[in-house]
Amino acid sequence: MLKTETPSTQHAQLDLYPVEALVDALVEDQAQAVAAVKAASASICAAVEAMAPRIAAGGRLIYAGAGTSGRLGVLDSVELYPTFSWPRERAKALLAGGLGAMFEAVEGAEDDLNKGAADLRLLYPTYNDVLLLVAASGTTPYVLGAMQAARTVGAFTVGIANNARTPLLTGADVGILLDTGAEVISGSTRLKAGTAQKIVLNTLSSALMVRLHKVYGNLMVDLQATNAKLVERAVRLTVHATGADAAAARAALEQCQYQVKLAMLMLLKKQTAAEAQAQLDATHGNVRAALTKKES
């Protein structure tokens, strides 16, 4: 039996617990998700190292999963644009049952291997694309179908599963085992198995964006200021990165559509928005390199 399906021996009388003990049991069990991710650090590093050159060469991040795992992939994909200005067309998510399954479970959709392959083929995968394939069991047919279709074109595959020696982990280019064990509510992989998957997806995509120069120091300098909260965040980031006062930061941002990287160059190098854009283009979006680049 898969570990994630094995009944837990720790809380066999969970339904009899008083609420304080019930909450403690559920919270304490989640801590094992962090331990499982830490144990997988070497595999996560290997995935990031292999992903970065393909994505830098124009590849896409494509997520595939079913149920909770698939929904976590959708969540990670849609957050890359506002957080890192990552083009929406370069972050795609496949969810068994279609996007309607984000809001209502589509039972049985995960069992269709051919549909997983067909859905991926509709995206016309290429060699530089990276597939993040997520399935707690490691055996979900829909996800395995997507993996098989990806492998036929040489796309890079990362399998993320919570059970060892399963087809997803052994078939992917890099397998990331999140050994979270039995769930406190038996078989409910939306609990710590899902938590571990969320941590890994956050880590993979964030590490990738750092490698692609979307972060300066630890500042999120490539965000999209699409609402009032994010406009104010852009101002604060520019102030922090440059030492300018808020008025100067806001004035610079207003001249460059609230792009923090450009505002930084404008303020620190006394450049116009056009000059800053040219400097940033010359360094392929690397603001640190642009700041140290000598004027020609």
PDB file of N, CA, C and O in Angstrom, residues 177-244:
ATOM      1  N   LEU A 177      11.061  13.324  -4.318  1.00  0.00           N
ATOM      2  CA  LEU A 177      10.250  12.560  -3.374  1.00  0.00           C
ATOM      3  C   LEU A 177       9.995  13.387  -2.126  1.00  0.00           C
ATOM      4  O   LEU A 177      10.928  13.832  -1.457  1.00  0.00           O
ATOM      5  N   LEU A 178       8.724  13.572  -1.816  1.00  0.00           N
ATOM      6  CA  LEU A 178       8.309  14.252  -0.589  1.00  0.00           C
ATOM      7  C   LEU A 178       7.709  13.188   0.318  1.00  0.00           C
ATOM      8  O   LEU A 178       6.517  12.889   0.257  1.00  0.00           O
ATOM      9  N   ASP A 179       8.546  12.605   1.162  1.00  0.00           N
ATOM     10  CA  ASP A 179       8.144  11.442   1.953  1.00  0.00           C
ATOM     11  C   ASP A 179       7.409  11.879   3.217  1.00  0.00           C
ATOM     12  O   ASP A 179       7.931  11.831   4.320  1.00  0.00           O
ATOM     13  N   THR A 180       6.159  12.300   3.019  1.00  0.00           N
ATOM     14  CA  THR A 180       5.358  12.807   4.132  1.00  0.00           C
ATOM     15  C   THR A 180       4.680  11.697   4.921  1.00  0.00           C
ATOM     16  O   THR A 180       4.138  11.945   6.003  1.00  0.00           O
ATOM     17  N   GLY A 181       4.666  10.486   4.391  1.00  0.00           N
ATOM     18  CA  GLY A 181       4.101   9.363   5.126  1.00  0.00           C
ATOM     19  C   GLY A 181       2.586   9.385   5.191  1.00  0.00           C
ATOM     20  O   GLY A 181       1.908  10.056   4.414  1.00  0.00           O
ATOM     21  N   ALA A 182       2.049   8.649   6.154  1.00  0.00           N
ATOM     22  CA  ALA A 182       0.603   8.533   6.320  1.00  0.00           C
ATOM     23  C   ALA A 182       0.003   9.868   6.771  1.00  0.00           C
ATOM     24  O   ALA A 182       0.614  10.620   7.531  1.00  0.00           O
ATOM     25  N   GLU A 183      -1.195  10.144   6.313  1.00  0.00           N
ATOM     26  CA  GLU A 183      -1.892  11.368   6.692  1.00  0.00           C
ATOM     27  C   GLU A 183      -2.640  11.166   8.009  1.00  0.00           C
ATOM     28  O   GLU A 183      -3.112  10.067   8.310  1.00  0.00           O
ATOM     29  N   VAL A 184      -2.753  12.227   8.789  1.00  0.00           N
ATOM     30  CA  VAL A 184      -3.453  12.147  10.061  1.00  0.00           C
ATOM     31  C   VAL A 184      -4.919  11.768   9.839  1.00  0.00           C
ATOM     32  O   VAL A 184      -5.527  11.064  10.648  1.00  0.00           O
ATOM     33  N   ILE A 185      -5.520  12.222   8.739  1.00  0.00           N
ATOM     34  CA  ILE A 185      -6.816  11.718   8.288  1.00  0.00           C
ATOM     35  C   ILE A 185      -6.494  10.832   7.096  1.00  0.00           C
ATOM     36  O   ILE A 185      -6.095  11.326   6.035  1.00  0.00           O
ATOM     37  N   SER A 186      -6.609   9.569   7.244  1.00  0.00           N
ATOM     38  CA  SER A 186      -6.038   8.586   6.329  1.00  0.00           C
ATOM     39  C   SER A 186      -6.412   8.855   4.870  1.00  0.00           C
ATOM     40  O   SER A 186      -7.591   8.937   4.525  1.00  0.00           O
ATOM     41  N   GLY A 187      -5.372   8.983   4.045  1.00  0.00           N
ATOM     42  CA  GLY A 187      -5.562   9.138   2.610  1.00  0.00           C
ATOM     43  C   GLY A 187      -5.855  10.541   2.139  1.00  0.00           C
ATOM     44  O   GLY A 187      -5.938  10.787   0.931  1.00  0.00           O
ATOM     45  N   SER A 188      -6.023  11.493   3.045  1.00  0.00           N
ATOM     46  CA  SER A 188      -6.383  12.858   2.646  1.00  0.00           C
ATOM     47  C   SER A 188      -5.123  13.635   2.278  1.00  0.00           C
ATOM     48  O   SER A 188      -4.567  14.381   3.093  1.00  0.00           O
ATOM     49  N   THR A 189      -4.672  13.464   1.054  1.00  0.00           N
ATOM     50  CA  THR A 189      -3.410  14.087   0.632  1.00  0.00           C
ATOM     51  C   THR A 189      -3.536  15.585   0.366  1.00  0.00           C
ATOM     52  O   THR A 189      -2.570  16.217  -0.058  1.00  0.00           O
ATOM     53  N   ARG A 190      -4.702  16.165   0.645  1.00  0.00           N
ATOM     54  CA  ARG A 190      -4.805  17.628   0.647  1.00  0.00           C
ATOM     55  C   ARG A 190      -4.152  18.209   1.900  1.00  0.00           C
ATOM     56  O   ARG A 190      -3.998  19.421   2.010  1.00  0.00           O
ATOM     57  N   LEU A 191      -3.778  17.323   2.844  1.00  0.00           N
ATOM     58  CA  LEU A 191      -3.165  17.769   4.095  1.00  0.00           C
ATOM     59  C   LEU A 191      -1.658  17.889   3.907  1.00  0.00           C
ATOM     60  O   LEU A 191      -1.202  18.637   3.062  1.00  0.00           O
ATOM     61  N   LYS A 192      -0.830  17.187   4.658  1.00  0.00           N
ATOM     62  CA  LYS A 192       0.608  17.479   4.620  1.00  0.00           C
ATOM     63  C   LYS A 192       1.252  17.128   3.282  1.00  0.00           C
ATOM     64  O   LYS A 192       2.239  17.761   2.896  1.00  0.00           O
ATOM     65  N   ALA A 193       0.709  16.163   2.549  1.00  0.00           N
ATOM     66  CA  ALA A 193       1.245  15.891   1.212  1.00  0.00           C
ATOM     67  C   ALA A 193       1.078  17.122   0.329  1.00  0.00           C
ATOM     68  O   ALA A 193       2.006  17.532  -0.382  1.00  0.00           O
ATOM     69  N   GLY A 194      -0.111  17.732   0.379  1.00  0.00           N
ATOM     70  CA  GLY A 194      -0.353  18.946  -0.395  1.00  0.00           C
ATOM     71  C   GLY A 194       0.484  20.120   0.081  1.00  0.00           C
ATOM     72  O   GLY A 194       0.984  20.912  -0.725  1.00  0.00           O
ATOM     73  N   THR A 195       0.653  20.226   1.398  1.00  0.00           N
ATOM     74  CA  THR A 195       1.492  21.300   1.946  1.00  0.00           C
ATOM     75  C   THR A 195       2.918  21.182   1.428  1.00  0.00           C
ATOM     76  O   THR A 195       3.532  22.175   1.015  1.00  0.00           O
ATOM     77  N   ALA A 196       3.461  19.981   1.429  1.00  0.00           N
ATOM     78  CA  ALA A 196       4.820  19.772   0.928  1.00  0.00           C
ATOM     79  C   ALA A 196       4.917  20.108  -0.555  1.00  0.00           C
ATOM     80  O   ALA A 196       5.897  20.715  -1.011  1.00  0.00           O
ATOM     81  N   GLN A 197       3.907  19.747  -1.326  1.00  0.00           N
ATOM     82  CA  GLN A 197       3.901  20.076  -2.751  1.00  0.00           C
ATOM     83  C   GLN A 197       3.903  21.594  -2.959  1.00  0.00           C
ATOM     84  O   GLN A 197       4.625  22.115  -3.816  1.00  0.00           O
ATOM     85  N   LYS A 198       3.100  22.290  -2.160  1.00  0.00           N
ATOM     86  CA  LYS A 198       3.037  23.755  -2.277  1.00  0.00           C
ATOM     87  C   LYS A 198       4.396  24.374  -1.976  1.00  0.00           C
ATOM     88  O   LYS A 198       4.850  25.281  -2.684  1.00  0.00           O
ATOM     89  N   ILE A 199       5.066  23.877  -0.942  1.00  0.00           N
ATOM     90  CA  ILE A 199       6.384  24.410  -0.599  1.00  0.00           C
ATOM     91  C   ILE A 199       7.359  24.189  -1.750  1.00  0.00           C
ATOM     92  O   ILE A 199       8.132  25.085  -2.120  1.00  0.00           O
ATOM     93  N   VAL A 200       7.332  22.996  -2.336  1.00  0.00           N
ATOM     94  CA  VAL A 200       8.262  22.698  -3.429  1.00  0.00           C
ATOM     95  C   VAL A 200       7.972  23.557  -4.651  1.00  0.00           C
ATOM     96  O   VAL A 200       8.895  24.086  -5.281  1.00  0.00           O
ATOM     97  N   LEU A 201       6.700  23.700  -5.005  1.00  0.00           N
ATOM     98  CA  LEU A 201       6.376  24.536  -6.165  1.00  0.00           C
ATOM     99  C   LEU A 201       6.800  25.988  -5.926  1.00  0.00           C
ATOM    100  O   LEU A 201       7.361  26.633  -6.817  1.00  0.00           O
ATOM    101  N   ASN A 202       6.528  26.507  -4.729  1.00  0.00           N
ATOM    102  CA  ASN A 202       7.004  27.854  -4.392  1.00  0.00           C
ATOM    103  C   ASN A 202       8.513  27.953  -4.560  1.00  0.00           C
ATOM    104  O   ASN A 202       9.043  28.929  -5.104  1.00  0.00           O
ATOM    105  N   THR A 203       9.219  26.934  -4.067  1.00  0.00           N
ATOM    106  CA  THR A 203      10.674  26.955  -4.080  1.00  0.00           C
ATOM    107  C   THR A 203      11.222  26.866  -5.498  1.00  0.00           C
ATOM    108  O   THR A 203      12.127  27.619  -5.882  1.00  0.00           O
ATOM    109  N   LEU A 204      10.684  25.955  -6.293  1.00  0.00           N
ATOM    110  CA  LEU A 204      11.163  25.793  -7.657  1.00  0.00           C
ATOM    111  C   LEU A 204      10.958  27.061  -8.480  1.00  0.00           C
ATOM    112  O   LEU A 204      11.891  27.553  -9.134  1.00  0.00           O
ATOM    113  N   SER A 205       9.744  27.590  -8.474  1.00  0.00           N
ATOM    114  CA  SER A 205       9.473  28.759  -9.313  1.00  0.00           C
ATOM    115  C   SER A 205      10.187  29.997  -8.788  1.00  0.00           C
ATOM    116  O   SER A 205      10.706  30.804  -9.584  1.00  0.00           O
ATOM    117  N   SER A 206      10.255  30.171  -7.479  1.00  0.00           N
ATOM    118  CA  SER A 206      10.933  31.346  -6.926  1.00  0.00           C
ATOM    119  C   SER A 206      12.435  31.289  -7.178  1.00  0.00           C
ATOM    120  O   SER A 206      13.052  32.283  -7.564  1.00  0.00           O
ATOM    121  N   ALA A 207      13.040  30.111  -6.967  1.00  0.00           N
ATOM    122  CA  ALA A 207      14.471  29.968  -7.231  1.00  0.00           C
ATOM    123  C   ALA A 207      14.773  30.224  -8.701  1.00  0.00           C
ATOM    124  O   ALA A 207      15.777  30.863  -9.053  1.00  0.00           O
ATOM    125  N   LEU A 208      13.899  29.737  -9.560  1.00  0.00           N
ATOM    126  CA  LEU A 208      14.077  29.972 -10.992  1.00  0.00           C
ATOM    127  C   LEU A 208      14.029  31.461 -11.321  1.00  0.00           C
ATOM    128  O   LEU A 208      14.859  31.969 -12.082  1.00  0.00           O
ATOM    129  N   MET A 209      13.076  32.176 -10.733  1.00  0.00           N
ATOM    130  CA  MET A 209      12.950  33.598 -11.010  1.00  0.00           C
ATOM    131  C   MET A 209      14.146  34.392 -10.470  1.00  0.00           C
ATOM    132  O   MET A 209      14.577  35.375 -11.075  1.00  0.00           O
ATOM    133  N   VAL A 210      14.690  33.958  -9.349  1.00  0.00           N
ATOM    134  CA  VAL A 210      15.916  34.594  -8.850  1.00  0.00           C
ATOM    135  C   VAL A 210      17.036  34.399  -9.858  1.00  0.00           C
ATOM    136  O   VAL A 210      17.774  35.338 -10.189  1.00  0.00           O
ATOM    137  N   ARG A 211      17.177  33.182 -10.373  1.00  0.00           N
ATOM    138  CA  ARG A 211      18.208  32.888 -11.363  1.00  0.00           C
ATOM    139  C   ARG A 211      18.017  33.702 -12.646  1.00  0.00           C
ATOM    140  O   ARG A 211      18.982  33.989 -13.354  1.00  0.00           O
ATOM    141  N   LEU A 212      16.788  34.060 -12.944  1.00  0.00           N
ATOM    142  CA  LEU A 212      16.484  34.826 -14.160  1.00  0.00           C
ATOM    143  C   LEU A 212      16.481  36.330 -13.908  1.00  0.00           C
ATOM    144  O   LEU A 212      15.961  37.101 -14.702  1.00  0.00           O
ATOM    145  N   HIS A 213      17.071  36.747 -12.781  1.00  0.00           N
ATOM    146  CA  HIS A 213      17.283  38.161 -12.454  1.00  0.00           C
ATOM    147  C   HIS A 213      15.985  38.926 -12.205  1.00  0.00           C
ATOM    148  O   HIS A 213      15.911  40.132 -12.439  1.00  0.00           O
ATOM    149  N   LYS A 214      14.981  38.216 -11.688  1.00  0.00           N
ATOM    150  CA  LYS A 214      13.724  38.864 -11.337  1.00  0.00           C
ATOM    151  C   LYS A 214      13.744  39.422  -9.915  1.00  0.00           C
ATOM    152  O   LYS A 214      12.764  40.028  -9.480  1.00  0.00           O
ATOM    153  N   VAL A 215      14.865  39.212  -9.225  1.00  0.00           N
ATOM    154  CA  VAL A 215      15.013  39.643  -7.833  1.00  0.00           C
ATOM    155  C   VAL A 215      16.351  40.354  -7.699  1.00  0.00           C
ATOM    156  O   VAL A 215      17.350  39.928  -8.286  1.00  0.00           O
ATOM    157  N   TYR A 216      16.358  41.452  -6.951  1.00  0.00           N
ATOM    158  CA  TYR A 216      17.602  42.178  -6.663  1.00  0.00           C
ATOM    159  C   TYR A 216      17.838  42.100  -5.161  1.00  0.00           C
ATOM    160  O   TYR A 216      17.012  42.577  -4.378  1.00  0.00           O
ATOM    161  N   GLY A 217      18.958  41.478  -4.752  1.00  0.00           N
ATOM    162  CA  GLY A 217      19.107  41.165  -3.336  1.00  0.00           C
ATOM    163  C   GLY A 217      18.012  40.192  -2.969  1.00  0.00           C
ATOM    164  O   GLY A 217      17.930  39.105  -3.535  1.00  0.00           O
ATOM    165  N   ASN A 218      17.142  40.588  -2.052  1.00  0.00           N
ATOM    166  CA  ASN A 218      15.946  39.787  -1.787  1.00  0.00           C
ATOM    167  C   ASN A 218      14.683  40.596  -2.068  1.00  0.00           C
ATOM    168  O   ASN A 218      13.617  40.322  -1.511  1.00  0.00           O
ATOM    169  N   LEU A 219      14.819  41.573  -2.961  1.00  0.00           N
ATOM    170  CA  LEU A 219      13.700  42.466  -3.278  1.00  0.00           C
ATOM    171  C   LEU A 219      12.996  42.023  -4.558  1.00  0.00           C
ATOM    172  O   LEU A 219      13.642  41.727  -5.564  1.00  0.00           O
ATOM    173  N   MET A 220      11.693  42.037  -4.532  1.00  0.00           N
ATOM    174  CA  MET A 220      10.857  41.624  -5.659  1.00  0.00           C
ATOM    175  C   MET A 220      10.723  42.800  -6.632  1.00  0.00           C
ATOM    176  O   MET A 220       9.712  43.495  -6.675  1.00  0.00           O
ATOM    177  N   VAL A 221      11.775  43.000  -7.444  1.00  0.00           N
ATOM    178  CA  VAL A 221      11.864  44.230  -8.233  1.00  0.00           C
ATOM    179  C   VAL A 221      11.243  44.107  -9.619  1.00  0.00           C
ATOM    180  O   VAL A 221      11.323  45.048 -10.411  1.00  0.00           O
ATOM    181  N   ASP A 222      10.610  42.975  -9.922  1.00  0.00           N
ATOM    182  CA  ASP A 222       9.986  42.823 -11.245  1.00  0.00           C
ATOM    183  C   ASP A 222       8.491  42.586 -11.135  1.00  0.00           C
ATOM    184  O   ASP A 222       7.896  41.957 -12.001  1.00  0.00           O
ATOM    185  N   LEU A 223       7.882  43.093 -10.073  1.00  0.00           N
ATOM    186  CA  LEU A 223       6.448  42.903  -9.886  1.00  0.00           C
ATOM    187  C   LEU A 223       5.652  43.739 -10.883  1.00  0.00           C
ATOM    188  O   LEU A 223       6.166  44.697 -11.477  1.00  0.00           O
ATOM    189  N   GLN A 224       4.386  43.382 -11.044  1.00  0.00           N
ATOM    190  CA  GLN A 224       3.445  44.165 -11.831  1.00  0.00           C
ATOM    191  C   GLN A 224       2.571  44.967 -10.873  1.00  0.00           C
ATOM    192  O   GLN A 224       1.816  44.394 -10.088  1.00  0.00           O
ATOM    193  N   ALA A 225       2.676  46.285 -10.930  1.00  0.00           N
ATOM    194  CA  ALA A 225       1.914  47.149 -10.015  1.00  0.00           C
ATOM    195  C   ALA A 225       0.499  47.336 -10.569  1.00  0.00           C
ATOM    196  O   ALA A 225       0.148  48.386 -11.117  1.00  0.00           O
ATOM    197  N   THR A 226      -0.324  46.314 -10.395  1.00  0.00           N
ATOM    198  CA  THR A 226      -1.637  46.289 -11.035  1.00  0.00           C
ATOM    199  C   THR A 226      -2.780  46.736 -10.125  1.00  0.00           C
ATOM    200  O   THR A 226      -3.926  46.736 -10.544  1.00  0.00           O
ATOM    201  N   ASN A 227      -2.475  47.088  -8.879  1.00  0.00           N
ATOM    202  CA  ASN A 227      -3.510  47.617  -7.986  1.00  0.00           C
ATOM    203  C   ASN A 227      -2.858  48.567  -6.992  1.00  0.00           C
ATOM    204  O   ASN A 227      -1.626  48.733  -6.983  1.00  0.00           O
ATOM    205  N   ALA A 228      -3.668  49.208  -6.174  1.00  0.00           N
ATOM    206  CA  ALA A 228      -3.155  50.239  -5.262  1.00  0.00           C
ATOM    207  C   ALA A 228      -2.129  49.663  -4.288  1.00  0.00           C
ATOM    208  O   ALA A 228      -1.105  50.297  -3.999  1.00  0.00           O
ATOM    209  N   LYS A 229      -2.380  48.451  -3.783  1.00  0.00           N
ATOM    210  CA  LYS A 229      -1.437  47.833  -2.854  1.00  0.00           C
ATOM    211  C   LYS A 229      -0.076  47.632  -3.509  1.00  0.00           C
ATOM    212  O   LYS A 229       0.971  47.919  -2.916  1.00  0.00           O
ATOM    213  N   LEU A 230      -0.093  47.155  -4.770  1.00  0.00           N
ATOM    214  CA  LEU A 230       1.166  46.873  -5.445  1.00  0.00           C
ATOM    215  C   LEU A 230       1.877  48.151  -5.892  1.00  0.00           C
ATOM    216  O   LEU A 230       3.108  48.185  -5.968  1.00  0.00           O
ATOM    217  N   VAL A 231       1.127  49.204  -6.164  1.00  0.00           N
ATOM    218  CA  VAL A 231       1.753  50.495  -6.454  1.00  0.00           C
ATOM    219  C   VAL A 231       2.544  50.975  -5.242  1.00  0.00           C
ATOM    220  O   VAL A 231       3.700  51.404  -5.356  1.00  0.00           O
ATOM    221  N   GLU A 232       1.940  50.865  -4.074  1.00  0.00           N
ATOM    222  CA  GLU A 232       2.640  51.292  -2.863  1.00  0.00           C
ATOM    223  C   GLU A 232       3.820  50.377  -2.557  1.00  0.00           C
ATOM    224  O   GLU A 232       4.855  50.824  -2.064  1.00  0.00           O
ATOM    225  N   ARG A 233       3.669  49.101  -2.878  1.00  0.00           N
ATOM    226  CA  ARG A 233       4.796  48.186  -2.693  1.00  0.00           C
ATOM    227  C   ARG A 233       5.949  48.573  -3.610  1.00  0.00           C
ATOM    228  O   ARG A 233       7.117  48.534  -3.211  1.00  0.00           O
ATOM    229  N   ALA A 234       5.631  48.949  -4.851  1.00  0.00           N
ATOM    230  CA  ALA A 234       6.680  49.377  -5.785  1.00  0.00           C
ATOM    231  C   ALA A 234       7.414  50.605  -5.255  1.00  0.00           C
ATOM    232  O   ALA A 234       8.643  50.706  -5.369  1.00  0.00           O
ATOM    233  N   VAL A 235       6.676  51.521  -4.655  1.00  0.00           N
ATOM    234  CA  VAL A 235       7.309  52.709  -4.074  1.00  0.00           C
ATOM    235  C   VAL A 235       8.246  52.303  -2.937  1.00  0.00           C
ATOM    236  O   VAL A 235       9.401  52.742  -2.876  1.00  0.00           O
ATOM    237  N   ARG A 236       7.773  51.453  -2.045  1.00  0.00           N
ATOM    238  CA  ARG A 236       8.597  51.029  -0.909  1.00  0.00           C
ATOM    239  C   ARG A 236       9.848  50.287  -1.368  1.00  0.00           C
ATOM    240  O   ARG A 236      10.943  50.489  -0.830  1.00  0.00           O
ATOM    241  N   LEU A 237       9.702  49.423  -2.367  1.00  0.00           N
ATOM    242  CA  LEU A 237      10.855  48.685  -2.875  1.00  0.00           C
ATOM    243  C   LEU A 237      11.880  49.628  -3.491  1.00  0.00           C
ATOM    244  O   LEU A 237      13.092  49.469  -3.288  1.00  0.00           O
ATOM    245  N   THR A 238      11.405  50.621  -4.223  1.00  0.00           N
ATOM    246  CA  THR A 238      12.320  51.578  -4.855  1.00  0.00           C
ATOM    247  C   THR A 238      13.044  52.406  -3.804  1.00  0.00           C
ATOM    248  O   THR A 238      14.258  52.645  -3.909  1.00  0.00           O
ATOM    249  N   VAL A 239      12.338  52.827  -2.778  1.00  0.00           N
ATOM    250  CA  VAL A 239      12.957  53.571  -1.674  1.00  0.00           C
ATOM    251  C   VAL A 239      14.024  52.714  -1.012  1.00  0.00           C
ATOM    252  O   VAL A 239      15.152  53.163  -0.768  1.00  0.00           O
ATOM    253  N   HIS A 240      13.679  51.466  -0.738  1.00  0.00           N
ATOM    254  CA  HIS A 240      14.614  50.571  -0.047  1.00  0.00           C
ATOM    255  C   HIS A 240      15.857  50.312  -0.897  1.00  0.00           C
ATOM    256  O   HIS A 240      16.981  50.292  -0.378  1.00  0.00           O
ATOM    257  N   ALA A 241      15.674  50.121  -2.193  1.00  0.00           N
ATOM    258  CA  ALA A 241      16.789  49.755  -3.069  1.00  0.00           C
ATOM    259  C   ALA A 241      17.694  50.931  -3.384  1.00  0.00           C
ATOM    260  O   ALA A 241      18.887  50.741  -3.648  1.00  0.00           O
ATOM    261  N   THR A 242      17.152  52.146  -3.363  1.00  0.00           N
ATOM    262  CA  THR A 242      17.934  53.299  -3.826  1.00  0.00           C
ATOM    263  C   THR A 242      18.296  54.290  -2.731  1.00  0.00           C
ATOM    264  O   THR A 242      19.209  55.094  -2.901  1.00  0.00           O
ATOM    265  N   GLY A 243      17.556  54.271  -1.628  1.00  0.00           N
ATOM    266  CA  GLY A 243      17.767  55.281  -0.597  1.00  0.00           C
ATOM    267  C   GLY A 243      17.077  56.592  -0.890  1.00  0.00           C
ATOM    268  O   GLY A 243      17.178  57.542  -0.105  1.00  0.00           O
ATOM    269  N   ALA A 244      16.377  56.672  -2.015  1.00  0.00           N
ATOM    270  CA  ALA A 244      15.638  57.894  -2.355  1.00  0.00           C
ATOM    271  C   ALA A 244      14.433  58.046  -1.430  1.00  0.00           C
ATOM    272  O   ALA A 244      13.977  57.075  -0.815  1.00  0.00           O
TER     273      ALA A 244
END
